[in-house]
PDB file of C-alpha atoms in Angstrom:
ATOM      1  CA  MET A  14      68.383 -17.493  -1.756  1.00  0.00           C
ATOM      2  CA  MET A  15      66.985 -14.570  -3.739  1.00  0.00           C
ATOM      3  CA  GLU A  16      65.131 -16.963  -5.981  1.00  0.00           C
ATOM      4  CA  ILE A  17      63.424 -18.600  -2.959  1.00  0.00           C
ATOM      5  CA  GLU A  18      62.384 -15.217  -1.607  1.00  0.00           C
ATOM      6  CA  VAL A  19      60.913 -14.227  -5.012  1.00  0.00           C
ATOM      7  CA  GLN A  20      58.956 -17.490  -5.191  1.00  0.00           C
ATOM      8  CA  THR A  21      57.718 -16.961  -1.640  1.00  0.00           C
ATOM      9  CA  GLU A  22      56.542 -13.468  -2.488  1.00  0.00           C
ATOM     10  CA  LEU A  23      54.874 -14.640  -5.667  1.00  0.00           C
ATOM     11  CA  LEU A  24      53.125 -17.450  -3.730  1.00  0.00           C
ATOM     12  CA  GLN A  25      51.938 -14.946  -1.107  1.00  0.00           C
ATOM     13  CA  GLU A  26      50.664 -12.595  -3.794  1.00  0.00           C
ATOM     14  CA  ALA A  27      48.879 -15.483  -5.487  1.00  0.00           C
ATOM     15  CA  LYS A  28      47.186 -16.447  -2.195  1.00  0.00           C
ATOM     16  CA  GLU A  29      46.163 -12.866  -1.571  1.00  0.00           C
ATOM     17  CA  SER A  30      44.755 -12.653  -5.119  1.00  0.00           C
ATOM     18  CA  ILE A  31      42.812 -15.866  -4.547  1.00  0.00           C
ATOM     19  CA  GLU A  32      41.359 -14.454  -1.290  1.00  0.00           C
ATOM     20  CA  ALA A  33      40.511 -11.203  -3.029  1.00  0.00           C
ATOM     21  CA  ALA A  34      38.825 -13.125  -5.872  1.00  0.00           C
ATOM     22  CA  LYS A  35      36.784 -15.151  -3.330  1.00  0.00           C
ATOM     23  CA  SER A  36      35.723 -11.996  -1.529  1.00  0.00           C
ATOM     24  CA  TYR A  37      34.873 -10.337  -4.847  1.00  0.00           C
ATOM     25  CA  LYS A  38      32.830 -13.383  -5.880  1.00  0.00           C
ATOM     26  CA  ASP A  39      30.995 -13.414  -2.549  1.00  0.00           C
ATOM     27  CA  GLU A  40      30.177  -9.736  -2.891  1.00  0.00           C
ATOM     28  CA  LEU A  41      28.922 -10.224  -6.426  1.00  0.00           C
ATOM     29  CA  GLU A  42      26.763 -13.182  -5.401  1.00  0.00           C
ATOM     30  CA  GLN A  43      25.272 -11.114  -2.571  1.00  0.00           C
ATOM     31  CA  ARG A  44      24.469  -8.371  -5.046  1.00  0.00           C
ATOM     32  CA  LEU A  45      22.891 -10.915  -7.359  1.00  0.00           C
ATOM     33  CA  GLN A  46      20.801 -12.097  -4.457  1.00  0.00           C
ATOM     34  CA  GLY A  47      19.796  -8.482  -3.766  1.00  0.00           C
ATOM     35  CA  LEU A  48      18.888  -8.050  -7.414  1.00  0.00           C
ATOM     36  CA  ASN A  49      16.752 -11.188  -7.337  1.00  0.00           C
ATOM     37  CA  GLN A  50      15.003  -9.956  -4.220  1.00  0.00           C
ATOM     38  CA  ALA A  51      14.383  -6.583  -5.905  1.00  0.00           C
ATOM     39  CA  ARG A  52      13.068  -8.296  -9.030  1.00  0.00           C
ATOM     40  CA  LYS A  53      10.841 -10.533  -6.910  1.00  0.00           C
ATOM     41  CA  GLN A  54       9.447  -7.517  -5.048  1.00  0.00           C
ATOM     42  CA  ILE A  55       8.664  -5.694  -8.324  1.00  0.00           C
ATOM     43  CA  THR A  56       6.999  -8.675 -10.050  1.00  0.00           C
ATOM     44  CA  GLY A  57       5.229  -9.803  -6.877  1.00  0.00           C
ATOM     45  CA  SER A  58       3.810  -6.346  -6.115  1.00  0.00           C
ATOM     46  CA  ALA A  59       2.828  -5.944  -9.788  1.00  0.00           C
ATOM     47  CA  VAL A  60       0.868  -9.219  -9.699  1.00  0.00           C
ATOM     48  CA  GLN A  61      -0.770  -8.251  -6.430  1.00  0.00           C
ATOM     49  CA  THR A  62      -1.635  -4.778  -7.742  1.00  0.00           C
ATOM     50  CA  ARG A  63      -3.219  -6.238 -10.901  1.00  0.00           C
ATOM     51  CA  ASP A  64      -5.358  -8.567  -8.773  1.00  0.00           C
ATOM     52  CA  VAL A  65      -6.424  -5.686  -6.524  1.00  0.00           C
ATOM     53  CA  LEU A  66      -7.343  -3.522  -9.532  1.00  0.00           C
ATOM     54  CA  LYS A  67      -9.301  -6.274 -11.243  1.00  0.00           C
ATOM     55  CA  ASN A  68     -11.192  -7.239  -8.077  1.00  0.00           C
ATOM     56  CA  HIS A  69     -11.936  -3.624  -7.238  1.00  0.00           C
ATOM     57  CA  PHE A  70     -13.229  -2.662 -10.670  1.00  0.00           C
ATOM     58  CA  ASN A  71     -15.225  -5.872 -11.089  1.00  0.00           C
ATOM     59  CA  ASP A  72     -16.824  -5.245  -7.706  1.00  0.00           C
ATOM     60  CA  LEU A  73     -17.437  -1.603  -8.645  1.00  0.00           C
ATOM     61  CA  LYS A  74     -18.949  -2.665 -11.963  1.00  0.00           C
ATOM     62  CA  ALA A  75     -21.310  -5.098 -10.230  1.00  0.00           C
ATOM     63  CA  LYS A  76     -22.385  -2.510  -7.665  1.00  0.00           C
ATOM     64  CA  LEU A  77     -22.950   0.166 -10.326  1.00  0.00           C
ATOM     65  CA  THR A  78     -25.023  -2.267 -12.398  1.00  0.00           C
ATOM     66  CA  LYS A  79     -27.072  -3.141  -9.322  1.00  0.00           C
ATOM     67  CA  LEU A  80     -27.634   0.535  -8.486  1.00  0.00           C
ATOM     68  CA  LEU A  81     -28.713   1.281 -12.078  1.00  0.00           C
ATOM     69  CA  ASP A  82     -31.093  -1.702 -12.067  1.00  0.00           C
ATOM     70  CA  GLU A  83     -32.571  -0.606  -8.732  1.00  0.00           C
ATOM     71  CA  ARG A  84     -33.080   2.924  -9.990  1.00  0.00           C
ATOM     72  CA  LEU A  85     -34.707   1.647 -13.203  1.00  0.00           C
ATOM     73  CA  VAL A  86     -37.128  -0.483 -11.168  1.00  0.00           C
ATOM     74  CA  LEU A  87     -38.115   2.515  -8.998  1.00  0.00           C
ATOM     75  CA  LEU A  88     -38.733   4.733 -12.042  1.00  0.00           C
ATOM     76  CA  LEU A  89     -40.783   2.009 -13.780  1.00  0.00           C
ATOM     77  CA  GLN A  90     -42.842   1.559 -10.596  1.00  0.00           C
ATOM     78  CA  GLU A  91     -43.468   5.331 -10.573  1.00  0.00           C
ATOM     79  CA  VAL A  92     -44.634   5.152 -14.202  1.00  0.00           C
ATOM     80  CA  ASP A  93     -47.012   2.278 -13.324  1.00  0.00           C
ATOM     81  CA  LYS A  94     -48.427   4.195 -10.349  1.00  0.00           C
ATOM     82  CA  ILE A  95     -49.071   7.407 -12.329  1.00  0.00           C
ATOM     83  CA  GLU A  96     -50.611   5.374 -15.202  1.00  0.00           C
ATOM     84  CA  GLN A  97     -52.945   3.461 -12.890  1.00  0.00           C
ATOM     85  CA  GLU A  98     -54.004   6.575 -10.942  1.00  0.00           C
ATOM     86  CA  SER A  99     -54.620   8.502 -14.168  1.00  0.00           C
ATOM     87  CA  ILE A 100     -56.481   5.732 -16.021  1.00  0.00           C
ATOM     88  CA  LYS A 101     -58.966   5.017 -13.221  1.00  0.00           C
ATOM     89  CA  PRO A 102     -61.025   8.266 -13.633  1.00  0.00           C
ATOM     90  CA  LEU A 103     -61.096   7.646 -17.392  1.00  0.00           C
ATOM     91  CA  ASP A 104     -62.347   4.096 -16.819  1.00  0.00           C
ATOM     92  CA  ASP A 105     -65.121   5.434 -14.532  1.00  0.00           C
ATOM     93  CA  CYS A 106     -66.083   8.042 -17.125  1.00  0.00           C
ATOM     94  CA  GLN A 107     -66.061   5.391 -19.884  1.00  0.00           C
ATOM     95  CA  LYS A 108     -68.399   3.191 -17.861  1.00  0.00           C
ATOM     96  CA  LEU A 109     -70.783   6.111 -17.352  1.00  0.00           C
ATOM     97  CA  ILE A 110     -70.745   6.984 -21.064  1.00  0.00           C
ATOM     98  CA  GLU A 111     -71.253   3.334 -22.114  1.00  0.00           C
ATOM     99  CA  HIS A 112     -74.166   3.107 -19.667  1.00  0.00           C
ATOM    100  CA  GLY A 113     -75.598   6.283 -21.274  1.00  0.00           C
ATOM    101  CA  VAL A 114     -75.153   4.859 -24.780  1.00  0.00           C
ATOM    102  CA  ASN A 115     -76.959   1.665 -23.806  1.00  0.00           C
ATOM    103  CA  THR A 116     -79.754   3.696 -22.190  1.00  0.00           C
ATOM    104  CA  ALA A 117     -80.036   5.859 -25.291  1.00  0.00           C
ATOM    105  CA  ASP A 118     -80.165   2.755 -27.576  1.00  0.00           C
ATOM    106  CA  GLU A 119     -82.914   1.309 -25.441  1.00  0.00           C
ATOM    107  CA  LEU A 120     -84.826   4.613 -25.512  1.00  0.00           C
ATOM    108  CA  LEU A 121     -84.408   4.815 -29.277  1.00  0.00           C
ATOM    109  CA  ARG A 122     -85.904   1.387 -29.745  1.00  0.00           C
ATOM    110  CA  GLU A 123     -88.849   2.158 -27.470  1.00  0.00           C
ATOM    111  CA  GLY A 124     -89.379   5.544 -29.220  1.00  0.00           C
ATOM    112  CA  GLU A 125     -89.335   3.967 -32.683  1.00  0.00           C
ATOM    113  CA  VAL A 126     -91.945   1.369 -31.579  1.00  0.00           C
ATOM    114  CA  ALA A 127     -94.141   4.079 -30.013  1.00  0.00           C
ATOM    115  CA  VAL A 128     -93.970   6.282 -33.143  1.00  0.00           C
ATOM    116  CA  CYS A 129     -94.748   3.373 -35.450  1.00  0.00           C
ATOM    117  CA  CYS A 130     -97.905   2.625 -33.470  1.00  0.00           C
ATOM    118  CA  GLY A 131     -99.059   6.208 -33.965  1.00  0.00           C
ATOM    119  CA  THR A 132    -101.999   7.748 -32.133  1.00  0.00           C
ATOM    120  CA  ALA A 133    -103.570   4.351 -31.687  1.00  0.00           C
ATOM    121  CA  GLN A 134    -101.108   3.674 -28.889  1.00  0.00           C
ATOM    122  CA  GLU A 135    -101.322   7.020 -27.096  1.00  0.00           C
ATOM    123  CA  GLU A 136    -100.432   5.360 -23.797  1.00  0.00           C
ATOM    124  CA  LYS A 137     -97.082   4.098 -25.188  1.00  0.00           C
ATOM    125  CA  LEU A 138     -96.246   7.550 -26.525  1.00  0.00           C
ATOM    126  CA  GLY A 139     -96.970   9.055 -23.113  1.00  0.00           C
ATOM    127  CA  ASN A 140     -94.843   6.516 -21.276  1.00  0.00           C
ATOM    128  CA  PHE A 141     -91.962   7.025 -23.710  1.00  0.00           C
ATOM    129  CA  THR A 142     -92.130  10.821 -23.301  1.00  0.00           C
ATOM    130  CA  LYS A 143     -92.085  10.553 -19.503  1.00  0.00           C
ATOM    131  CA  LYS A 144     -89.141   8.145 -19.641  1.00  0.00           C
ATOM    132  CA  ALA A 145     -87.194  10.441 -21.962  1.00  0.00           C
ATOM    133  CA  LEU A 146     -87.715  13.349 -19.580  1.00  0.00           C
ATOM    134  CA  GLN A 147     -86.498  11.279 -16.621  1.00  0.00           C
ATOM    135  CA  ILE A 148     -83.281  10.289 -18.388  1.00  0.00           C
ATOM    136  CA  GLN A 149     -82.249  13.931 -18.904  1.00  0.00           C
ATOM    137  CA  LEU A 150     -81.084  13.636 -22.493  1.00  0.00           C
ATOM    138  CA  ASP A 151     -79.464  17.059 -22.314  1.00  0.00           C
ATOM    139  CA  SER A 152     -77.074  15.996 -19.478  1.00  0.00           C
ATOM    140  CA  LEU A 153     -73.676  14.813 -20.787  1.00  0.00           C
ATOM    141  CA  PRO A 154     -70.664  13.603 -18.713  1.00  0.00           C
ATOM    142  CA  GLU A 155     -67.576  15.815 -18.915  1.00  0.00           C
ATOM    143  CA  VAL A 156     -64.617  14.276 -20.745  1.00  0.00           C
ATOM    144  CA  PRO A 157     -61.216  15.770 -19.863  1.00  0.00           C
ATOM    145  CA  SER A 158     -59.220  17.326 -22.634  1.00  0.00           C
ATOM    146  CA  LEU A 159     -55.759  16.048 -23.559  1.00  0.00           C
ATOM    147  CA  VAL A 160     -54.081  18.930 -21.722  1.00  0.00           C
ATOM    148  CA  GLU A 161     -55.925  17.935 -18.521  1.00  0.00           C
ATOM    149  CA  VAL A 162     -54.637  14.362 -18.420  1.00  0.00           C
ATOM    150  CA  PRO A 163     -51.040  13.264 -17.790  1.00  0.00           C
ATOM    151  CA  CYS A 164     -48.634  12.795 -20.678  1.00  0.00           C
ATOM    152  CA  LEU A 165     -45.775  10.785 -19.200  1.00  0.00           C
ATOM    153  CA  SER A 166     -42.165  11.364 -20.188  1.00  0.00           C
ATOM    154  CA  ALA A 167     -38.750  10.560 -18.783  1.00  0.00           C
ATOM    155  CA  GLN A 168     -36.556  13.414 -17.608  1.00  0.00           C
ATOM    156  CA  LEU A 169     -32.937  12.246 -17.827  1.00  0.00           C
ATOM    157  CA  ASP A 170     -29.761  14.207 -17.128  1.00  0.00           C
ATOM    158  CA  GLU A 171     -27.748  14.006 -20.331  1.00  0.00           C
ATOM    159  CA  ASN A 172     -24.683  15.240 -18.453  1.00  0.00           C
ATOM    160  CA  LEU A 173     -24.671  12.274 -16.055  1.00  0.00           C
ATOM    161  CA  LEU A 174     -22.610  10.093 -18.387  1.00  0.00           C
ATOM    162  CA  SER A 175     -20.052  12.816 -18.832  1.00  0.00           C
ATOM    163  CA  PHE A 176     -19.866  13.357 -15.056  1.00  0.00           C
ATOM    164  CA  VAL A 177     -19.567   9.633 -14.337  1.00  0.00           C
ATOM    165  CA  LYS A 178     -16.924   9.316 -17.039  1.00  0.00           C
ATOM    166  CA  ASP A 179     -14.829  12.086 -15.473  1.00  0.00           C
ATOM    167  CA  GLN A 180     -15.135  10.441 -12.025  1.00  0.00           C
ATOM    168  CA  ILE A 181     -14.206   7.028 -13.391  1.00  0.00           C
ATOM    169  CA  PHE A 182     -11.183   8.281 -15.320  1.00  0.00           C
ATOM    170  CA  SER A 183      -9.892  10.088 -12.227  1.00  0.00           C
ATOM    171  CA  HIS A 184     -10.604   7.132  -9.904  1.00  0.00           C
ATOM    172  CA  GLY A 185      -7.558   5.248  -8.635  1.00  0.00           C
ATOM    173  CA  ALA A 186      -3.834   5.809  -9.003  1.00  0.00           C
ATOM    174  CA  ILE A 187      -0.725   3.661  -9.129  1.00  0.00           C
ATOM    175  CA  ALA A 188       2.023   4.377  -6.596  1.00  0.00           C
ATOM    176  CA  SER A 189       5.466   2.992  -7.363  1.00  0.00           C
ATOM    177  CA  CYS A 190       6.481   3.354  -3.691  1.00  0.00           C
ATOM    178  CA  PRO A 191       4.523   3.728  -0.415  1.00  0.00           C
ATOM    179  CA  PRO A 192       4.666   7.246   1.098  1.00  0.00           C
ATOM    180  CA  VAL A 193       5.846   5.845   4.452  1.00  0.00           C
ATOM    181  CA  GLN A 194       8.609   3.356   5.215  1.00  0.00           C
ATOM    182  CA  ILE A 195       9.859   1.678   8.374  1.00  0.00           C
ATOM    183  CA  GLU A 196      13.202   3.282   9.246  1.00  0.00           C
ATOM    184  CA  GLU A 197      14.547   1.254  12.158  1.00  0.00           C
ATOM    185  CA  LEU A 198      13.683  -1.587  14.559  1.00  0.00           C
ATOM    186  CA  THR A 199      15.350  -1.433  17.987  1.00  0.00           C
ATOM    187  CA  GLU A 200      15.016  -4.110  20.598  1.00  0.00           C
ATOM    188  CA  ARG A 201      13.620  -3.235  24.006  1.00  0.00           C
ATOM    189  CA  PRO A 202      13.013  -5.465  27.077  1.00  0.00           C
ATOM    190  CA  GLY A 203       9.965  -7.512  26.048  1.00  0.00           C
ATOM    191  CA  GLY A 204       9.343  -5.265  23.064  1.00  0.00           C
ATOM    192  CA  ILE A 205      10.577  -3.635  19.882  1.00  0.00           C
ATOM    193  CA  LEU A 206      10.812   0.096  19.141  1.00  0.00           C
ATOM    194  CA  VAL A 207       9.505   0.682  15.629  1.00  0.00           C
ATOM    195  CA  GLN A 208      10.434   3.985  13.937  1.00  0.00           C
ATOM    196  CA  TRP A 209       9.165   5.114  10.542  1.00  0.00           C
ATOM    197  CA  CYS A 210       9.458   8.147   8.298  1.00  0.00           C
ATOM    198  CA  LYS A 211       7.848   9.696   5.221  1.00  0.00           C
ATOM    199  CA  ASP A 212       9.362   8.640   1.929  1.00  0.00           C
ATOM    200  CA  ASP A 213       7.378  11.250  -0.037  1.00  0.00           C
ATOM    201  CA  ASP A 214       8.008  14.914   0.831  1.00  0.00           C
ATOM    202  CA  ASP A 215       4.775  16.001  -0.889  1.00  0.00           C
ATOM    203  CA  PHE A 216       2.676  13.651   1.215  1.00  0.00           C
ATOM    204  CA  VAL A 217       1.092  15.351   4.281  1.00  0.00           C
ATOM    205  CA  ALA A 218       0.316  12.666   6.867  1.00  0.00           C
ATOM    206  CA  GLN A 219      -2.510  13.200   9.319  1.00  0.00           C
ATOM    207  CA  GLU A 220      -1.978   9.951  11.228  1.00  0.00           C
ATOM    208  CA  TYR A 221      -0.159   6.620  10.964  1.00  0.00           C
ATOM    209  CA  ARG A 222      -1.230   3.034  11.366  1.00  0.00           C
ATOM    210  CA  LEU A 223       1.193   0.333  12.568  1.00  0.00           C
ATOM    211  CA  GLN A 224       0.523  -3.398  12.309  1.00  0.00           C
ATOM    212  CA  PHE A 225       2.541  -6.441  13.327  1.00  0.00           C
ATOM    213  CA  CYS A 226       2.339 -10.212  13.361  1.00  0.00           C
ATOM    214  CA  LYS A 227       4.528 -13.174  14.131  1.00  0.00           C
ATOM    215  CA  SER A 228       6.486 -14.149  11.071  1.00  0.00           C
ATOM    216  CA  SER A 229       4.944 -17.598  11.257  1.00  0.00           C
ATOM    217  CA  ALA A 230       1.423 -16.086  11.104  1.00  0.00           C
ATOM    218  CA  CYS A 231      -0.379 -14.419   8.203  1.00  0.00           C
ATOM    219  CA  GLN A 232      -2.785 -12.168  10.070  1.00  0.00           C
ATOM    220  CA  PHE A 233      -1.600  -8.606  10.817  1.00  0.00           C
ATOM    221  CA  ASP A 234      -3.098  -6.806  13.830  1.00  0.00           C
ATOM    222  CA  ASP A 235      -3.309  -3.069  14.548  1.00  0.00           C
ATOM    223  CA  VAL A 236      -1.042  -2.048  17.383  1.00  0.00           C
ATOM    224  CA  TYR A 237      -0.951   1.746  16.986  1.00  0.00           C
ATOM    225  CA  ILE A 238      -2.941   4.489  15.266  1.00  0.00           C
ATOM    226  CA  GLY A 239      -1.904   8.104  15.850  1.00  0.00           C
ATOM    227  CA  PRO A 240       0.286  11.047  14.837  1.00  0.00           C
ATOM    228  CA  ASP A 241       3.643   9.793  16.219  1.00  0.00           C
ATOM    229  CA  THR A 242       6.374   8.341  14.044  1.00  0.00           C
ATOM    230  CA  GLU A 243       7.571   5.752  16.538  1.00  0.00           C
ATOM    231  CA  PHE A 244       5.990   3.217  18.896  1.00  0.00           C
ATOM    232  CA  VAL A 245       7.217   0.544  21.307  1.00  0.00           C
ATOM    233  CA  VAL A 246       5.408  -2.705  20.644  1.00  0.00           C
ATOM    234  CA  LEU A 247       5.318  -4.530  24.019  1.00  0.00           C
ATOM    235  CA  HIS A 248       4.569  -8.078  25.088  1.00  0.00           C
ATOM    236  CA  ILE A 249       6.901  -9.465  22.417  1.00  0.00           C
ATOM    237  CA  ASP A 250       8.229 -13.009  22.892  1.00  0.00           C
ATOM    238  CA  PRO A 251      12.030 -12.950  22.978  1.00  0.00           C
ATOM    239  CA  ASN A 252      13.997 -14.517  20.118  1.00  0.00           C
ATOM    240  CA  VAL A 253      10.892 -14.731  17.921  1.00  0.00           C
ATOM    241  CA  ASN A 254      10.732 -12.981  14.533  1.00  0.00           C
ATOM    242  CA  TYR A 255       7.957 -10.415  14.110  1.00  0.00           C
ATOM    243  CA  THR A 256       6.960  -8.601  10.911  1.00  0.00           C
ATOM    244  CA  PHE A 257       5.931  -4.934  10.956  1.00  0.00           C
ATOM    245  CA  ARG A 258       4.322  -2.649   8.396  1.00  0.00           C
ATOM    246  CA  VAL A 259       3.028   0.920   8.496  1.00  0.00           C
ATOM    247  CA  CYS A 260       0.747   3.111   6.408  1.00  0.00           C
ATOM    248  CA  ALA A 261      -0.589   6.666   6.684  1.00  0.00           C
ATOM    249  CA  ARG A 262      -3.740   8.654   6.091  1.00  0.00           C
ATOM    250  CA  GLY A 263      -3.277  11.894   4.197  1.00  0.00           C
ATOM    251  CA  GLU A 264      -4.620  15.185   5.485  1.00  0.00           C
ATOM    252  CA  GLY A 265      -8.324  15.495   4.707  1.00  0.00           C
ATOM    253  CA  ARG A 266      -8.530  11.899   3.363  1.00  0.00           C
ATOM    254  CA  THR A 267     -10.483   8.927   4.627  1.00  0.00           C
ATOM    255  CA  GLU A 268      -8.569   6.103   2.945  1.00  0.00           C
ATOM    256  CA  TRP A 269      -5.226   4.725   4.088  1.00  0.00           C
ATOM    257  CA  SER A 270      -2.119   4.789   1.916  1.00  0.00           C
ATOM    258  CA  PRO A 271      -0.490   1.608   0.595  1.00  0.00           C
ATOM    259  CA  TRP A 272       1.431  -0.403   3.183  1.00  0.00           C
ATOM    260  CA  SER A 273       5.167   0.020   3.602  1.00  0.00           C
ATOM    261  CA  ILE A 274       7.555  -2.755   2.710  1.00  0.00           C
ATOM    262  CA  PRO A 275       7.329  -5.251   5.628  1.00  0.00           C
ATOM    263  CA  GLN A 276      10.319  -5.347   7.965  1.00  0.00           C
ATOM    264  CA  SER A 277      11.184  -8.195  10.322  1.00  0.00           C
ATOM    265  CA  GLY A 278      12.888  -7.986  13.689  1.00  0.00           C
ATOM    266  CA  TYR A 279      13.173  -9.607  17.095  1.00  0.00           C
ATOM    267  CA  THR A 280      14.336  -8.853  20.614  1.00  0.00           C
ATOM    268  CA  THR A 281      16.734 -10.874  22.706  1.00  0.00           C
ATOM    269  CA  LEU A 282      15.762  -8.964  25.858  1.00  0.00           C
ATOM    270  CA  THR A 283      13.169 -10.498  28.110  1.00  0.00           C
ATOM    271  CA  ALA A 284      10.368  -8.367  29.416  1.00  0.00           C
ATOM    272  CA  HIS A 285      11.043  -6.396  32.568  1.00  0.00           C
ATOM    273  CA  GLU A 286       9.555  -8.094  35.648  1.00  0.00           C
ATOM    274  CA  TRP A 287       9.622  -7.128  39.327  1.00  0.00           C
ATOM    275  CA  ILE A 288      10.398  -9.806  41.865  1.00  0.00           C
ATOM    276  CA  THR A 289       7.441 -10.955  43.945  1.00  0.00           C
ATOM    277  CA  GLY A 290       7.128 -10.743  47.701  1.00  0.00           C
ATOM    278  CA  CYS A 291       8.287  -7.156  48.148  1.00  0.00           C
ATOM    279  CA  GLU A 292       6.465  -5.611  51.108  1.00  0.00           C
ATOM    280  CA  GLY A 293       4.694  -2.350  50.438  1.00  0.00           C
ATOM    281  CA  PHE A 294       4.147  -2.992  46.710  1.00  0.00           C
ATOM    282  CA  SER A 295       1.404  -4.590  44.625  1.00  0.00           C
ATOM    283  CA  LEU A 296       2.335  -6.035  41.205  1.00  0.00           C
ATOM    284  CA  SER A 297       0.311  -6.162  38.006  1.00  0.00           C
ATOM    285  CA  SER A 298      -0.593  -9.505  36.425  1.00  0.00           C
ATOM    286  CA  ARG A 299       2.472  -9.358  34.188  1.00  0.00           C
ATOM    287  CA  ARG A 300       4.579  -8.112  37.122  1.00  0.00           C
ATOM    288  CA  ASP A 301       5.896  -5.283  34.966  1.00  0.00           C
ATOM    289  CA  MET A 302       4.233  -2.550  37.052  1.00  0.00           C
ATOM    290  CA  ALA A 303       4.547  -2.035  40.804  1.00  0.00           C
ATOM    291  CA  LEU A 304       2.212   0.173  42.840  1.00  0.00           C
ATOM    292  CA  ARG A 305       2.606   1.162  46.459  1.00  0.00           C
ATOM    293  CA  ASN A 306      -0.082  -0.345  48.684  1.00  0.00           C
ATOM    294  CA  ASP A 307      -1.370   0.453  52.193  1.00  0.00           C
ATOM    295  CA  SER A 308       1.054  -1.852  53.946  1.00  0.00           C
ATOM    296  CA  PRO A 309       2.662  -0.073  56.954  1.00  0.00           C
ATOM    297  CA  SER A 310       6.045  -1.600  56.162  1.00  0.00           C
ATOM    298  CA  SER A 311       7.959  -0.934  52.948  1.00  0.00           C
ATOM    299  CA  GLY A 312      10.715  -3.106  51.553  1.00  0.00           C
ATOM    300  CA  VAL A 313      13.161  -2.758  48.712  1.00  0.00           C
ATOM    301  CA  LEU A 314      11.831  -3.413  45.209  1.00  0.00           C
ATOM    302  CA  TYR A 315      14.123  -5.498  42.951  1.00  0.00           C
ATOM    303  CA  SER A 316      13.773  -6.480  39.332  1.00  0.00           C
ATOM    304  CA  LYS A 317      13.813 -10.196  38.603  1.00  0.00           C
ATOM    305  CA  GLU A 318      16.681  -9.838  36.092  1.00  0.00           C
ATOM    306  CA  PRO A 319      19.006  -7.025  34.961  1.00  0.00           C
ATOM    307  CA  THR A 320      16.861  -6.259  31.854  1.00  0.00           C
ATOM    308  CA  TYR A 321      17.637  -2.541  31.491  1.00  0.00           C
ATOM    309  CA  THR A 322      20.911  -1.363  30.059  1.00  0.00           C
ATOM    310  CA  SER A 323      22.482   2.018  29.356  1.00  0.00           C
ATOM    311  CA  GLY A 324      20.360   4.239  27.100  1.00  0.00           C
ATOM    312  CA  GLN A 325      17.031   2.700  28.178  1.00  0.00           C
ATOM    313  CA  THR A 326      14.500   4.411  30.422  1.00  0.00           C
ATOM    314  CA  LEU A 327      12.521   3.285  33.455  1.00  0.00           C
ATOM    315  CA  THR A 328       9.671   5.503  34.627  1.00  0.00           C
ATOM    316  CA  PHE A 329       8.860   6.106  38.294  1.00  0.00           C
ATOM    317  CA  ARG A 330       5.703   7.984  39.317  1.00  0.00           C
TER     318      ARG A 330
END
């Protein structure tokens, strides 16, 4: 009899050990799954961050090159304008001098012919003398000195490269974790209460931005921007998964922080709806708001279903 009891106890202990081993294995497999998800999040976010950095800096490089090219074109156009405006008076002066040189050559030839003829051609000598007086051989055009004409040069800030270098090397940062994370998702009738909190004590948030989308969709939409750390997202279809994410804008900053890790949730509670046909009340299109009207009679207002439970609020005004 004792031997049977010992065997029974050993069999029971063996079964309990088997169950414990199964539970232990299940727990380890769940932890392995958690590790794989963590690894996937790290590698996936790293790939995404690399792509963002490459796209951003390539775009920045193209825009900087375009700006430099545009500035170069403007400066070259300014050089061309100054050159053309400065050369024109010199061209006019050159034409006047060349005309004077040609006139002087012609006068020299006529004078040499008149002198060679001597007194026998007194009339030619007289005509030449009169012509020489009319030309005003003592009148010379004024030629500007080198200090009176432009001498173009480029004035370039040698410190620009150092300034740009400092700005570039301080541009951008890598955050290992977003400064804000979604803390809890709580179902509400026809909606979900989303609560979030700061994950970085040194980060001073000025306002938050909450987005959501159906899990089957890829496009996130803004649903709240403001200083609060919770918001009830309404008009949610019951028993449908929705994905939420939140980010923040630091005090005195214009850019938004990285997005939080997306969290999914759903509500099993249908949206609150008032029953139709209640005298003395007018209902909104969604029948979730009831306003008193001018009807002389007033009935009792009932909800369509018992959608509110303990701990939830209903506002009357």
